[in-house]
């Protein structure tokens, strides 16, 4: 049944959120975001199967393209942050304080 | 009844316009292109002289009217109208205001002409004449006003000009302080005046608040309110006309230029209080107690000022205390319901006191602004015109027949005697003796004997004609004005009768002769004592005991300062230091502190870590989904 | 019957991989777990008859994106001192799970309302390269072009960001 795929998608998505809010390592945060995107992809493809239409596949492709683009940029930023402070802790960057 | 004429409004308008015009000229030219003094002098005298000409026109027009309808009125415009109170900027010329008008404009014009000479060389020449014109305009508004409110406009205006002119030599702070003192003490009196007006309005103002309506309705006033109004208005008069307790500003006001002292503090402004009481004669005649209080305050002021005047060494201070003393006589006159006698004394006093002040100014001018009489002496040889005119003025002041002061002062003393006020008569007689003494003390010390300061004496010479001609004109007035109201004929009293509510006392001719005789005896005694002490030249005395006490004006100024001024300043300072920071600033600061505390409390949420902000979002989302799951059921 | 077992296996692997990603301290370990998740997801796509997506997932995600991430992790030469000291990691994770639970339950409730449908493997007409390609180039042409521009932008952005030089003295 399709519901199991959707429940799995929900579980993966929630695990992704947990990863974003509870970890301080920039790589872990970034990869948790990718995890969330993948969970969404799974939901797209599952619904495409339900409706037997391939729009979901196309959208999944778009998501993948976006994820790739975002991965490139995010990693560039991570490199710059590391060059700046040589630390990979998100708590180090706290200029918004106050 | 009466006529409505349109030129009445022009009488105060000419000097006021002159003031504005001269003031603007001075402001725009005093820095770069100084105008010639002649220009200012000419412009300044145009207004007063024109007003005098129109005053004459008013007089002749009034004479042509029948006695029971003898007034001219002019309603310039409705000033304001609120509820029952309708105030017009209206002018009323009846015999009383006509008399005041005549001598105010005449003496005002003469003093303006005199000032052309006296103030020459002063760098604020134009400003002086602007202020003098402004003063004259305000005084004319005061005299011509047809309601207490319009009179009050002029009342305030003359107070302002008094301040401006006393502090004219403003480089010296003492002059400015004297100006402040005059204005503030005047203001205290003005409070009484305003309260009096308010009570009057409360009582009978609903059916018109001008003199004619008030006179018609005065019997509607309850006795209590009538007494209150009379006393409160008199408080205003004590401020303006320098009676006890608010006389302290007049001696200090001598810091102003001498023409100012002559015009404002001798002839015109200080008589406004007497004019006011005479104007309200319909009210004061109703309340005998108020009249008695006015008369006693007046005569006691006369006594006190005469005591001070006997020991002063500044020529202008002697004349200042003399003014206060004579004003006391005037109030004694109007207090015993002899309103025409009081006003007649105002009239004659204007002439001889202005004459004495201008003469003193002439002496001061000749002695290069030396005012101490113990540095003068023997000037009669050097300044004959001044000497003769001043002697005439002094004789008038001291009450020597046949000069004017004798007739007016005698009228007051006779009225006091005839209405049964024996105490007032007795004190008045004593003051007459003292008046003669201090006046001739001044004359003998300044003009007779040997010069005490040879250097200054050598440089003294008679003043220019522009100053001596007004002196001569005033001397003529001081000498002969008395004949206008001789006992028995009483031209002025009859002229004033339509304006005043007066009941002339019937007294036997024995009382009349007795009063005259005692006045003459008092005069002779005073001049004899003065001659014996100072006639042959005297040295400056050293005071001790009572004399020193009187020389220091009974330390009244110091008393006022200690009892009133210092506590007032202490209260102000305590408000500034304790009440303001705590009571008024405190709650405001507390509110700001509260807001800052709230802000600081919320600052806890601004941690700066984006992860925490993401947590806030997820928590919010979670709560929302909790809520939505509930609603999905 | 085969499908159910495969599904279960892939699902378990995916969840374990995700848990590992969240729990591991060193990002390399996390990346490796994540790769496991991605490969299981590819299998799940295959089970859903999404043949092209299955292939693309393996090529693009597990192959390109993850290798990029792993490359950067190794490039930065991470020392243990660079990594944040996360003593309270477990507390946060459990707290996060508590917070996230209502969201998940809400989504599950929504899913429950959906009608049942089968997931049998479909034939050649569904999910193949040709079919998806036709759809992509006919109905979804404009988004396709826009995504290509997006990729161009990110390419330029990445070059600019990573190519920042120090100011020349």
Short mmCIF file of N, CA, C and O in Angstrom, two decimals, chain C residues 56 117 130 138 145-146:
data_model
loop_
_atom_site.label_atom_id
_atom_site.label_comp_id
_atom_site.label_asym_id
_atom_site.label_seq_id
_atom_site.Cartn_x
_atom_site.Cartn_y
_atom_site.Cartn_z
N UNK C 56 18.50 8.29 -11.67
CA UNK C 56 19.00 9.64 -11.39
C UNK C 56 19.39 9.78 -9.92
O UNK C 56 20.36 10.47 -9.60
N UNK C 117 -4.34 2.38 -2.26
CA UNK C 117 -4.09 2.03 -3.66
C UNK C 117 -2.89 1.11 -3.74
O UNK C 117 -2.03 1.13 -2.86
N UNK C 130 12.06 7.36 -21.74
CA UNK C 130 11.37 8.00 -22.86
C UNK C 130 10.12 8.71 -22.39
O UNK C 130 9.87 9.84 -22.80
N UNK C 138 7.73 18.31 -23.18
CA UNK C 138 6.49 18.83 -23.73
C UNK C 138 5.75 19.69 -22.71
O UNK C 138 5.57 20.88 -22.89
N UNK C 145 13.69 24.78 -18.53
CA UNK C 145 14.65 25.83 -18.91
C UNK C 145 15.04 26.68 -17.72
O UNK C 145 16.18 27.09 -17.56
N UNK C 146 14.03 26.98 -16.88
CA UNK C 146 14.32 27.83 -15.72
C UNK C 146 15.28 27.13 -14.78
O UNK C 146 16.18 27.73 -14.21
#
